[in-house]
XYZ file of C-alpha atoms in Angstrom:
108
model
C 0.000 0.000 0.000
C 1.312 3.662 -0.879
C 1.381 5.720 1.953
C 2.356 9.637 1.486
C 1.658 12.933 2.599
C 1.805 13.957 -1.345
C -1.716 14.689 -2.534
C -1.693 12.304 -5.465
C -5.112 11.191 -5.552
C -6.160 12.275 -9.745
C -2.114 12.436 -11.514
C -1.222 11.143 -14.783
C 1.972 11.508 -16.589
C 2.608 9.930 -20.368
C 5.146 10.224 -22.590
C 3.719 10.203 -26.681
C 3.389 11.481 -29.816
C 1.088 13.849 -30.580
C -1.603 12.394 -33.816
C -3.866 15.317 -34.461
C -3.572 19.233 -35.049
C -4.310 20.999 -32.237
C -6.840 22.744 -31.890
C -7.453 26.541 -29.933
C -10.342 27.919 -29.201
C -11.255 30.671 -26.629
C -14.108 30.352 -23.908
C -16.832 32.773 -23.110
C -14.972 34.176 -20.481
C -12.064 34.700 -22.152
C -9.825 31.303 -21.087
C -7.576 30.529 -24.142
C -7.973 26.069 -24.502
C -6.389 23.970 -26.529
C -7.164 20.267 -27.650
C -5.449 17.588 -29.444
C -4.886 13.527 -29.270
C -1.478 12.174 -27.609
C -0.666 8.169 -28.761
C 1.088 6.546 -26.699
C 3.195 3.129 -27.165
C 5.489 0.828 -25.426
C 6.359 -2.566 -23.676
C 5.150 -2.832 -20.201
C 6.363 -5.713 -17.621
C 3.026 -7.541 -16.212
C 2.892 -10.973 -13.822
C 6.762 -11.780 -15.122
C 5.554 -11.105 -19.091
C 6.549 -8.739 -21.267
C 3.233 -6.931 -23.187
C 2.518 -4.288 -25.913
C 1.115 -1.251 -24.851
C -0.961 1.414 -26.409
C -3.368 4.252 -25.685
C -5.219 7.391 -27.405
C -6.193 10.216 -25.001
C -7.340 13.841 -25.972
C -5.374 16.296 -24.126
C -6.807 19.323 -22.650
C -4.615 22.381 -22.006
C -6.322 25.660 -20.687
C -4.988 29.224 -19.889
C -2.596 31.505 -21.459
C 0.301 30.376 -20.084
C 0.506 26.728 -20.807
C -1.186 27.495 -23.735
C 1.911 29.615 -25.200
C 3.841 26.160 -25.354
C 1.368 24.882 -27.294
C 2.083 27.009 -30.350
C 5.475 25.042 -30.789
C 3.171 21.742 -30.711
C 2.767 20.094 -34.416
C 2.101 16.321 -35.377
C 5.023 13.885 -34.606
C 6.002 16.089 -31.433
C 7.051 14.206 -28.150
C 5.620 15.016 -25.539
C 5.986 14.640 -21.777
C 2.161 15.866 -20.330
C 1.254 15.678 -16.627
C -1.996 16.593 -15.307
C -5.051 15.073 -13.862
C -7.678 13.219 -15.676
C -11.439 14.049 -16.195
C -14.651 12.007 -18.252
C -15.990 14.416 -20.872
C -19.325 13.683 -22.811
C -18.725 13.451 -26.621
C -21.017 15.018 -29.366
C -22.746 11.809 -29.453
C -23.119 11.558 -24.977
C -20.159 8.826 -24.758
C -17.700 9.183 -21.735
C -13.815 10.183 -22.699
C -11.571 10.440 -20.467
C -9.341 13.056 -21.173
C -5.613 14.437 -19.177
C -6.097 18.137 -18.499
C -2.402 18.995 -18.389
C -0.686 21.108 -15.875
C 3.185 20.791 -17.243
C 4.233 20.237 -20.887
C 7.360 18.666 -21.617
C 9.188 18.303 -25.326
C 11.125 15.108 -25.630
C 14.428 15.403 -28.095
């Protein structure tokens, strides 16, 4: 059992490549947001076997500040994205879970 006096309760951190153009868009009160899909792949070590990996999520990024960084963000980029994670509702009322980052990362 983990025991800490970090609050780590809702913390994600993945390493990817981003697959879609992101996307900015501005709320009605003025918070700059910006969207786009981060793949993820890679061999995992599970009961003493070695597995493939490999995940989709949308990435949320909101404010100006992180949002700056995201200017420099194209297809193919690297990224290293912690945050939290959160269910959306799609256009068509499906659940998506989605990492609303907090620190952006490029990987070399």
């Amino acid at each position: 059992m983990l025991k800490s006096n970090l609050k780590i309760d809702n913390r994600m951190c993945l390493i990817g490549n981003v697959v879609s153009f992101p996307k900015h868009t501005k709320g009605p009160n003025g918070i700059a947001h910006c969207r786009f899909y981060l793949e993820h792949r890679s061999e995992q070590q599970e009961a003493g076997f070695t597995r493939q990996v490999w995940c989709k999520i949308a990435i949320q990024v909101s404010g100006n500040q992180l949002n700056q960084c995201t200017q420099s963000i194209t297809v193919g980029s690297k990224l290293l994205v912690v945050g939290f994670i959160h269910s959306h509702k799609t256009a068509n009322g499906l659940s998506q879970l989605v990492l609303h980052a907090e620190q952006i990362e490029f990987i070399d």
